[in-house]
Structures are given as structure tokens and as C-alpha cells.
Amino acid sequence: MADRGADEPSSRTGSPDGESRVSEDRWSLHQRLAIRELIDTEVSYLHMLQLCALDIRSRLKQLPQGDLDVLFSNIDDIIKVNSRFLQDLQGTDAMEEKQVQLIGNLFLEFQEELERVYKVYCANYDQALLLVESYRREPELQREIQAIIEAVVPQAGPSGLSFLLVIPLQRITKYPLLLQKILENTLPDASAYSVLQRATSALQDVNTNINEYKRRKEVASKYTKVEQLTLRERLARINTHTLSKKTTRLSQLLKQEAGLVLRTEDKEFDDLEERFHWVSLCVTELKNNVAAYLDNLEAFLRFRPQQYDLDMPAGPVGQYCNLARDLQLQAFPEFKRRLEDLVGQPLSSLAKALAGPQNLIKKRLDKLLDFERLEEKLLEEGSVTYEEEEARHTYQALNSLLVAELPQFNQLAVQWLGQILGTFMALQRDLAKQVLQRAESSLAQLPHHHLSEPAFRKLVEDTLGQTGHQLRSFQENFEKVLTPPTVQPLLPGAERQVQALLTKYGPGKLYQVTSNTSGSKTLDLSLPRGQIVALLQNKDTKGNSSRWLVDTGGHRGYVPAGKLEPYQIVPREEKLRVQAGPHEDSRHPTPEPTPALVASVPAGTQVVAMYPFVARNSHEVSLQAGQPVTVLEAPDKKGNPEWSLVEVAGRRGYVPSSFLARAPSPAPWGWSLPS
């Protein structure tokens, strides 16, 4: 009471010094209370985060890990940042005179870290709320979750998870308010005033940036969804609005191509997009190569030579069979399984992760065309509609998000790709190590294991050389006993066509079709066996050497290369002599008479087949060399003398007239049918 009485005269006197001192004390008191509120609420906030991350998350065992990752997002990162922030904040208590300035500097120091961790949490918050809503539709699960939360955080009440999940959002938005309260109780002429102003403005910018990032993510999530729609579903989505929008974009694009309007240049984004497409190409190529590698490995595992009877003596062969069996049943299947798990599946996941950015980049181009058109309208008319302003903001959000996150995505994708390649090489090394370990005991039993490497190489080279010589000798002997290939007869009336192709392209370009071809692709030709064609190019437009471009004399197209063989130009008499293959008797070296060819003979005339003929359709009949043939009609029904209607072994059909010959009268030296 004495103190209060002593103060009263001073206040009543109204002296300037006394009023100033009272005012400063009041400001100082409110300032300390605002600082204390900041520190105390930070302690409570961090304690609540730790309860969420440690106690509640660990007790929600009935929820899958994927749900927990969505619900609590990056709460561990927030705890790390805020723990350091609180430690430094409490450290300012020891420096009371400079505490306000230190607090302002502390917020400026943590500005970027706070924005980095909180924008991720805020962007995932809506998805977490969707999960919470889905739990409410399952009463039993909701009761279990609510019981766990009330046991740890009773003040959560019926809100449960929603109460906990919103706490980080509330905290980051409250920082500018707490700083503003300290600023309001700081004298304008104080040295800490300007620092507090910058800190307050910085935390307001943090919240603005977080909201903008959240909006960008919402736009991105809308366009990253890759929907598998049928043609009917796509057509059902077409309406006058979409048609108008697409037509406008196409018009804008055509104007740019024609140089009527300028195209927006964005060197930064173009570089990022090129890098992304390069990464995408690498992922696609590696995925295809690994798939082909797995297919070849599967084919390799199906071939098991050690199971066949090689009809070779035991010893090294038996050791090889045992080693091969061991590798086929254990080492290679295990390698294949690990390759699929550690390389194939991660590559597929990486390829799926590329789909979202690819769709965003495509959408950005569409929105850029809208943006450029609206910018022109804004310059001409000075205003745009609300919907058009939203379209402008959509492009800006997409572009900002891609420019901000594509570098990180590209870097992560390259790192992911490098790890996959490293894993692939490690698996190869493990396989080689296993094969060598399993082969050591077998190698020690081989007869040449004591030889040095140079001596063993010399032994192998000598053996291979000797074996190669034996193979060449066998090939030469084999070719001597082979029957010469039969010359495929020309189709009726083909002489003029062959002569025209020969004149135009020369003999080196002529090929003959060895079997009927049926064109199944565009520009493929359907040709009969025996057709003569001229080769124009030994590959198609894609570089495929299995399809050759040919000219039939009337049409050009592709045929399988395996059904073509070079055509040998043989004079008519020589061709007949070669195909008929007359026997030469060393005991009777006298020449044989040439049989008279069938040109026009009376019906019912008996002739013989000079050489074999294979029927190509139901109107023709097959012949064997030397087979008796009855000619029914020498020219065909159209009067073509090159074809004859015959009867052979009870079957009727057409055969080439040049394949038939009259049997001459017996001569003193004798005459035998070709065989």
C-alpha cells in the first residue's frame, strides 16, 4: 500500500518524466507478455506434434502404412525444424535487452525452412481430410481411432483426427499474428522495431507462398490424372465448349506457325523440358532393354543341353553336365528372380512416375496457347472475364510449379536410374562370382587345369583350327553329294515380263519367288510361287531388312526376303536339259536324242513328263519326272499353247506344255525315261 501511495503523487503531478516512464513500463510489460505467449505456445505446439508422431501414429496399427503416410505427411520434418527453432527461441531469454531483436532475426533465419516443410504438409492436408472422411463411413473403425486419440489427447474431443491434423496449419498462420503483437508493443524508435517489421512481413510472405503452392498442387493434381477412356467415353465428353476451346487453341497455334503472332519464349522451361524428355527416353530404352534381357534369359533357361544324351564318353562331358544342371536349377533362376524384383519392378515404377509430369507438360502447352490469346485480348480491350482470368492463373500456376519442381524431379529420376543401373551391374557381378565358385571344383578335375593361361589359349586355338578344317572338309564333301536345286519353272506367259525386267534392271537384280506370298501389311504384295521380280531396295523405309521392295513389272511393293532367291538366266534348251537330268552311260558314250516337246498334239496322245511340276491350285496337277501323261487338250480353253490339260494317274489338271515331251521311237542305241 505504501508503494501505491508513493506512486499516486507522481501520477497526479502529471510530470512528463513520470508519464513517460509509466508508458515505457506498460509497453515493456505487454511486450514481455507477447514474447512469453510466443514461447509458451511453441512449447505446447511442439509437444502436441510429438504426441501425434510418436504415440498416436504408433497406436493406429489398424490403418495401412500408406494411410499413415498421408495423414501425418512430413510431420517428422516439421518436428525437426520446430525443435531447433524452439531451442533457439528459448535461448533468447538469457539476453533480455536484445531478446526482441534476436527473435526477429530468428524468424528471418528460419523463414525458408519453415516454408519448405509447411508447404508440403499443407499441400497434402486435403487428401488427409478425405481419408478422415472415409473412416467416418466405417463406424467400428472410427470408434477405434477416436478411442486412441482421446486416450492420448483428451482435449481433441469428438473432432478426433481432424483436430490434430489442422494444428500445423493453424500454427504457421499464427506466427505473423504473434510477431505483429510483439511489434505493436515495441516502441517505433527502438532498434528492434525494423527487424520485427521484416520478420512479420517475411512470415506473411511464407503463408502467401504456401497458399500459392497449395493452389498449384491442386491444379497439378487435376491434370496429372491419367484416365484410361474408351473412344465412346472420349466422344461423350466432347461438347460445344470443348470444341470451341480446342478450335481456338488450334487457331492460335497456326498463327504462330505462320508468323502472324509471336510465340512466348521461355528458355528456362525449354531447357527443363528437354532434360525431362531425355530422362524419359533413357528410362523407356532401359525398360525395353531389361525386358528383352529377361526374355532372352527365359529362353536360355528353357534350353537344357545337359539333359540330352550327347553320346560322348564320361569325364569332362559329365562334369560339364553336372555344372550346367546346377546353374540351370539354382544360380540362373535366382538371378532372374532378383533381376525382376530389384531392376524390373523399380524401372516400371519409375516409368509410371513419369506419366504425371508428362501430362502436366502437355497441359501446359494447351494452357500457354490460352494464356497468349488472353494476353492479346488484355492488351487490345484492357480487361478479361472472370473465367478468362482464371485460365490465365491456371497457366501461371502450372508453369511456376513445373519450373520449381522439374529440376528436382529430373535430379531424382537420374539418381533413381543410376541406382537401378548400379543394382543391375551388382547382380551381374554376383552371378559371375556364383558361377566361378560353382565351377571351381569342376575345373580342378579337368585334364588341362594345370596349364597356364597362355598355354591354354594356344591349346584352344589349335583345337578350334583343327575342328574348323574338319568342318570345311565335311562341307565340301557334303556339297558334292547334294542334288542340284531344281529350277523353279516360270509362270505361263512370263517370258515377256522377264525380258522387260531384264532389259530395265539387268540380270543381277532379278529374283524368283520360292513360295506363295500373301500381303498382310500396307504396300505388301501377294505373289504366286515362281513369279519373277526385280529388286529395288533390300529393306523397307524403317530399315527392316526382312522386307524387300520389288517391282513385278506392273506393281511395286514389299515381299518377305526369305521367299526370294536370285534368278539364274538359263537358255531354254539348256534349262530343259538340266531339269530333265539325262543319264549318261559310260559304257555307251553315244549321244541321246532330244525328245520332241509337246506343242499341239491330238487329244488322247500319250507323252511323258520331262521334269517335276508342283500344282499351285485346284486347276493344276502335279507331275513327277518320267511319269506317263495323257494329253486331253494341248492348248488350254483360251487357246494358250503354253498350258495343256492332261490326265495323270487318274487326276486331271493343267500343266506347262514345256514340261511334256513325246517319247521318241526306239533307236539302236536305246532310250530311257528321265529319272
Coordinates of C-alpha atoms in Angstrom, one line a residue, residues 143-446:
R143 CA -14.7 -45.7 -32.8
E144 CA -11.3 -47.4 -32.5
I145 CA -9.5 -44.3 -33.9
Q146 CA -11.4 -42.0 -31.6
A147 CA -10.6 -44.1 -28.5
I148 CA -6.9 -44.0 -29.3
I149 CA -6.9 -40.2 -29.8
E150 CA -9.0 -39.4 -26.6
A151 CA -6.6 -41.6 -24.6
V152 CA -3.6 -39.6 -25.6
V153 CA -5.1 -36.1 -26.3
P154 CA -8.4 -35.8 -24.3
Q155 CA -8.8 -32.2 -25.4
A156 CA -9.3 -33.3 -29.0
G157 CA -12.9 -34.1 -28.3
P158 CA -15.2 -35.6 -30.9
S159 CA -13.2 -33.9 -33.7
G160 CA -10.5 -36.6 -33.2
L161 CA -8.1 -36.8 -36.1
S162 CA -9.4 -33.5 -37.7
F163 CA -8.4 -31.7 -34.5
L164 CA -4.9 -33.0 -34.7
L165 CA -4.3 -32.7 -38.4
V166 CA -5.2 -29.0 -38.5
I167 CA -2.8 -27.9 -35.8
P168 CA 0.3 -27.4 -38.1
L169 CA -1.8 -25.2 -40.4
Q170 CA -3.1 -23.1 -37.5
R171 CA 0.5 -22.7 -36.2
I172 CA 2.1 -21.4 -39.4
T173 CA -0.7 -18.9 -39.9
K174 CA -0.4 -17.7 -36.3
Y175 CA 3.3 -16.8 -36.5
P176 CA 2.6 -13.4 -38.3
L177 CA -0.1 -12.6 -35.7
L178 CA 2.3 -13.3 -32.8
L179 CA 5.0 -11.2 -34.3
Q180 CA 2.6 -8.4 -35.0
K181 CA 1.5 -8.4 -31.4
I182 CA 5.2 -8.1 -30.3
L183 CA 5.6 -5.3 -32.9
E184 CA 2.6 -3.4 -31.6
N185 CA 4.2 -3.3 -28.1
T186 CA 7.6 -2.2 -29.4
L187 CA 8.4 1.5 -29.5
P188 CA 8.8 2.7 -33.1
D189 CA 12.2 4.3 -32.3
A190 CA 13.6 1.0 -30.8
S191 CA 16.4 -0.7 -32.7
A192 CA 14.4 -4.0 -32.9
Y193 CA 11.4 -2.3 -34.5
S194 CA 12.7 -2.6 -38.1
V195 CA 13.8 -6.2 -37.6
L196 CA 10.4 -7.2 -36.3
Q197 CA 8.8 -5.5 -39.2
R198 CA 10.9 -7.5 -41.7
A199 CA 10.2 -10.7 -39.7
T200 CA 6.4 -10.1 -39.7
S201 CA 6.4 -9.3 -43.4
A202 CA 8.6 -12.4 -44.1
L203 CA 6.1 -14.7 -42.2
Q204 CA 3.2 -13.2 -44.1
D205 CA 5.1 -14.0 -47.4
V206 CA 5.6 -17.5 -46.1
N207 CA 1.9 -18.0 -45.7
T208 CA 1.2 -16.4 -49.1
N209 CA 3.7 -18.7 -50.8
I210 CA 2.3 -21.8 -49.0
N211 CA -1.2 -20.9 -50.2
E212 CA 0.1 -20.4 -53.8
Y213 CA 1.9 -23.7 -53.7
K214 CA -1.2 -25.4 -52.4
R215 CA -3.2 -23.9 -55.3
R216 CA -0.6 -25.1 -57.8
K217 CA -0.7 -28.6 -56.4
E218 CA -4.5 -28.6 -56.7
V219 CA -4.2 -27.6 -60.3
A220 CA -1.5 -30.1 -60.9
S221 CA -3.5 -32.9 -59.3
K222 CA -6.3 -32.1 -61.6
Y223 CA -4.2 -32.5 -64.8
T224 CA -1.8 -35.3 -63.7
K225 CA -4.6 -37.9 -63.5
V226 CA -4.1 -40.3 -66.5
E227 CA -7.5 -41.6 -67.4
Q228 CA -7.9 -44.8 -69.5
L229 CA -11.0 -43.8 -71.5
T230 CA -12.6 -45.7 -74.4
L231 CA -13.3 -44.0 -77.7
R232 CA -17.0 -43.8 -76.8
E233 CA -16.2 -42.1 -73.4
R234 CA -14.0 -39.6 -75.1
L235 CA -16.6 -38.8 -77.7
A236 CA -19.2 -38.4 -74.9
R237 CA -17.0 -35.6 -73.3
I238 CA -17.0 -33.6 -76.5
N239 CA -19.4 -30.6 -76.3
T240 CA -19.6 -27.1 -77.8
H241 CA -17.4 -25.7 -75.1
T242 CA -14.5 -28.2 -75.6
L243 CA -14.8 -27.8 -79.4
S244 CA -14.6 -24.1 -79.2
K245 CA -11.6 -24.2 -76.8
K246 CA -9.7 -26.7 -79.0
T247 CA -10.5 -24.7 -82.1
T248 CA -9.3 -21.5 -80.5
R249 CA -6.0 -23.2 -79.5
L250 CA -5.5 -24.6 -83.0
S251 CA -6.1 -21.2 -84.5
Q252 CA -3.5 -19.7 -82.1
L253 CA -1.0 -22.4 -83.0
L254 CA -1.5 -21.9 -86.7
K255 CA -1.0 -18.1 -86.3
Q256 CA 2.3 -18.8 -84.5
E257 CA 3.4 -21.2 -87.2
A258 CA 2.6 -18.7 -89.9
G259 CA 4.5 -16.0 -88.0
L260 CA 1.4 -13.8 -87.5
V261 CA 1.8 -13.7 -83.7
L262 CA 4.8 -14.1 -81.6
R263 CA 5.4 -17.3 -79.7
T264 CA 6.2 -17.0 -75.9
E265 CA 9.8 -17.9 -75.3
D266 CA 10.8 -19.5 -72.0
K267 CA 14.4 -20.6 -72.2
E268 CA 14.4 -21.9 -68.6
F269 CA 11.4 -24.1 -69.1
D270 CA 12.5 -25.3 -72.5
D271 CA 15.8 -26.5 -71.0
L272 CA 14.0 -28.3 -68.2
E273 CA 11.6 -29.9 -70.7
E274 CA 14.4 -31.1 -72.9
R275 CA 16.2 -32.6 -69.9
F276 CA 12.9 -34.3 -68.8
H277 CA 12.4 -35.8 -72.2
W278 CA 16.0 -37.1 -72.2
V279 CA 15.4 -38.8 -68.9
S280 CA 12.1 -40.2 -70.1
L281 CA 13.8 -41.6 -73.2
C282 CA 16.6 -43.2 -71.1
V283 CA 14.0 -44.8 -68.8
T284 CA 12.0 -46.2 -71.7
E285 CA 15.1 -47.6 -73.5
L286 CA 16.4 -49.2 -70.3
K287 CA 13.0 -50.7 -69.5
N288 CA 12.8 -52.2 -73.0
N289 CA 16.3 -53.5 -72.9
V290 CA 15.8 -55.1 -69.5
A291 CA 12.5 -56.7 -70.7
A292 CA 14.4 -58.1 -73.7
Y293 CA 17.2 -59.3 -71.4
L294 CA 14.7 -61.1 -69.3
D295 CA 13.0 -62.7 -72.3
N296 CA 16.4 -63.9 -73.6
L297 CA 17.3 -65.2 -70.2
E298 CA 14.0 -67.1 -70.1
A299 CA 14.7 -68.6 -73.5
F300 CA 18.2 -69.6 -72.3
L301 CA 16.8 -71.3 -69.2
R302 CA 14.4 -73.4 -71.4
F303 CA 17.3 -74.8 -73.3
R304 CA 19.0 -77.6 -71.3
P305 CA 21.6 -79.5 -73.3
Q306 CA 22.8 -81.4 -70.3
Q307 CA 19.5 -83.4 -70.3
Y308 CA 20.2 -84.9 -73.7
D309 CA 22.3 -88.0 -74.4
L310 CA 25.3 -86.5 -76.1
D311 CA 26.7 -90.0 -76.9
M312 CA 30.1 -88.9 -75.6
P313 CA 32.4 -90.6 -73.1
A314 CA 32.3 -89.6 -69.4
G315 CA 34.9 -87.3 -67.9
P316 CA 34.8 -83.6 -68.9
V317 CA 31.4 -84.0 -70.5
G318 CA 29.9 -85.4 -67.3
Q319 CA 31.5 -82.7 -65.3
Y320 CA 30.0 -80.1 -67.7
C321 CA 26.5 -81.7 -67.4
N322 CA 26.7 -81.6 -63.6
L323 CA 27.8 -77.9 -63.6
A324 CA 25.2 -76.9 -66.2
R325 CA 22.5 -78.7 -64.3
D326 CA 23.5 -76.9 -61.1
L327 CA 23.5 -73.5 -62.8
Q328 CA 20.2 -74.1 -64.6
L329 CA 18.3 -75.2 -61.5
Q330 CA 19.7 -72.8 -58.9
A331 CA 22.0 -69.9 -60.0
F332 CA 20.2 -68.6 -63.1
P333 CA 16.6 -68.9 -61.7
E334 CA 17.7 -67.0 -58.6
F335 CA 19.4 -64.4 -60.7
K336 CA 16.3 -64.0 -62.8
R337 CA 14.1 -63.5 -59.7
R338 CA 16.4 -60.9 -58.2
L339 CA 16.6 -59.1 -61.6
E340 CA 12.8 -58.8 -61.8
D341 CA 12.5 -57.7 -58.2
L342 CA 15.5 -55.3 -58.0
V343 CA 15.6 -53.9 -61.5
G344 CA 12.4 -54.7 -63.4
Q345 CA 9.9 -53.5 -60.9
P346 CA 11.7 -50.3 -59.9
L347 CA 12.0 -49.5 -63.6
S348 CA 8.3 -50.0 -64.1
S349 CA 7.6 -47.7 -61.1
L350 CA 9.9 -45.0 -62.4
A351 CA 8.2 -45.2 -65.8
K352 CA 4.8 -44.8 -64.1
A353 CA 6.1 -41.8 -62.1
L354 CA 7.0 -40.1 -65.4
A355 CA 3.3 -40.1 -66.6
G356 CA 2.2 -37.3 -64.3
P357 CA 4.9 -34.7 -65.4
Q358 CA 4.4 -35.7 -69.0
N359 CA 0.7 -34.9 -68.8
L360 CA 1.4 -31.6 -67.0
I361 CA 3.9 -30.6 -69.7
K362 CA 1.3 -31.4 -72.3
K363 CA -1.4 -29.4 -70.5
R364 CA 1.0 -26.5 -70.0
L365 CA 1.2 -26.2 -73.8
D366 CA -2.6 -26.1 -74.1
K367 CA -2.8 -23.5 -71.3
L368 CA 0.0 -21.5 -72.8
L369 CA -2.0 -21.1 -76.0
D370 CA -4.9 -19.9 -73.9
F371 CA -2.7 -17.5 -72.0
E372 CA -1.1 -16.0 -75.1
R373 CA -4.6 -15.4 -76.6
L374 CA -5.8 -13.8 -73.4
E375 CA -2.7 -11.6 -73.2
E376 CA -3.5 -10.3 -76.7
K377 CA -7.1 -9.6 -75.6
L378 CA -6.0 -7.8 -72.5
L379 CA -3.7 -5.5 -74.5
E380 CA -6.5 -4.8 -77.0
E381 CA -9.5 -4.5 -74.7
G382 CA -7.9 -3.8 -71.4
S383 CA -9.9 -6.4 -69.5
V384 CA -10.9 -10.1 -69.4
T385 CA -13.8 -12.0 -67.9
Y386 CA -13.5 -13.9 -64.6
E387 CA -13.3 -17.2 -66.4
E388 CA -10.5 -15.9 -68.6
E389 CA -8.7 -14.5 -65.6
E390 CA -8.9 -18.0 -64.0
A391 CA -7.4 -19.5 -67.2
R392 CA -4.5 -17.1 -67.0
H393 CA -3.9 -18.0 -63.4
T394 CA -4.1 -21.7 -64.3
Y395 CA -1.3 -21.4 -66.8
Q396 CA 0.8 -19.3 -64.4
A397 CA 0.3 -21.9 -61.7
L398 CA 1.2 -24.8 -64.0
N399 CA 4.3 -23.0 -65.3
S400 CA 5.5 -22.0 -61.9
L401 CA 5.0 -25.5 -60.5
L402 CA 6.9 -27.1 -63.4
V403 CA 9.8 -24.6 -63.3
A404 CA 10.0 -25.1 -59.5
E405 CA 9.7 -28.9 -59.4
L406 CA 11.0 -30.3 -62.7
P407 CA 14.7 -29.7 -61.7
Q408 CA 14.1 -31.7 -58.5
F409 CA 12.2 -34.4 -60.4
N410 CA 14.8 -34.7 -63.1
Q411 CA 17.6 -35.0 -60.5
L412 CA 15.7 -37.6 -58.5
A413 CA 14.9 -39.6 -61.7
V414 CA 18.5 -39.6 -62.8
Q415 CA 19.6 -40.7 -59.3
W416 CA 16.9 -43.4 -59.4
L417 CA 18.1 -44.5 -62.8
G418 CA 21.7 -44.6 -61.7
Q419 CA 20.8 -46.8 -58.7
I420 CA 18.9 -49.2 -60.9
L421 CA 22.0 -49.4 -63.3
G422 CA 24.2 -49.9 -60.3
T423 CA 22.0 -52.7 -59.0
F424 CA 22.0 -54.4 -62.4
M425 CA 25.8 -54.4 -62.5
A426 CA 26.0 -55.7 -58.9
L427 CA 23.6 -58.5 -59.9
Q428 CA 25.8 -59.4 -62.9
R429 CA 28.9 -59.4 -60.6
D430 CA 27.1 -61.7 -58.1
L431 CA 26.1 -64.1 -60.9
A432 CA 29.7 -64.2 -62.3
K433 CA 31.0 -64.8 -58.7
Q434 CA 28.5 -67.7 -58.1
V435 CA 29.3 -69.3 -61.5
L436 CA 33.0 -69.2 -60.8
Q437 CA 32.5 -70.6 -57.3
R438 CA 30.4 -73.4 -58.5
A439 CA 32.8 -74.2 -61.4
E440 CA 35.9 -74.3 -59.2
S441 CA 35.6 -77.9 -58.2
S442 CA 34.7 -79.0 -61.8
L443 CA 37.6 -77.0 -63.3
A444 CA 40.0 -78.7 -60.9
Q445 CA 39.1 -82.1 -62.3
L446 CA 39.6 -81.1 -66.0

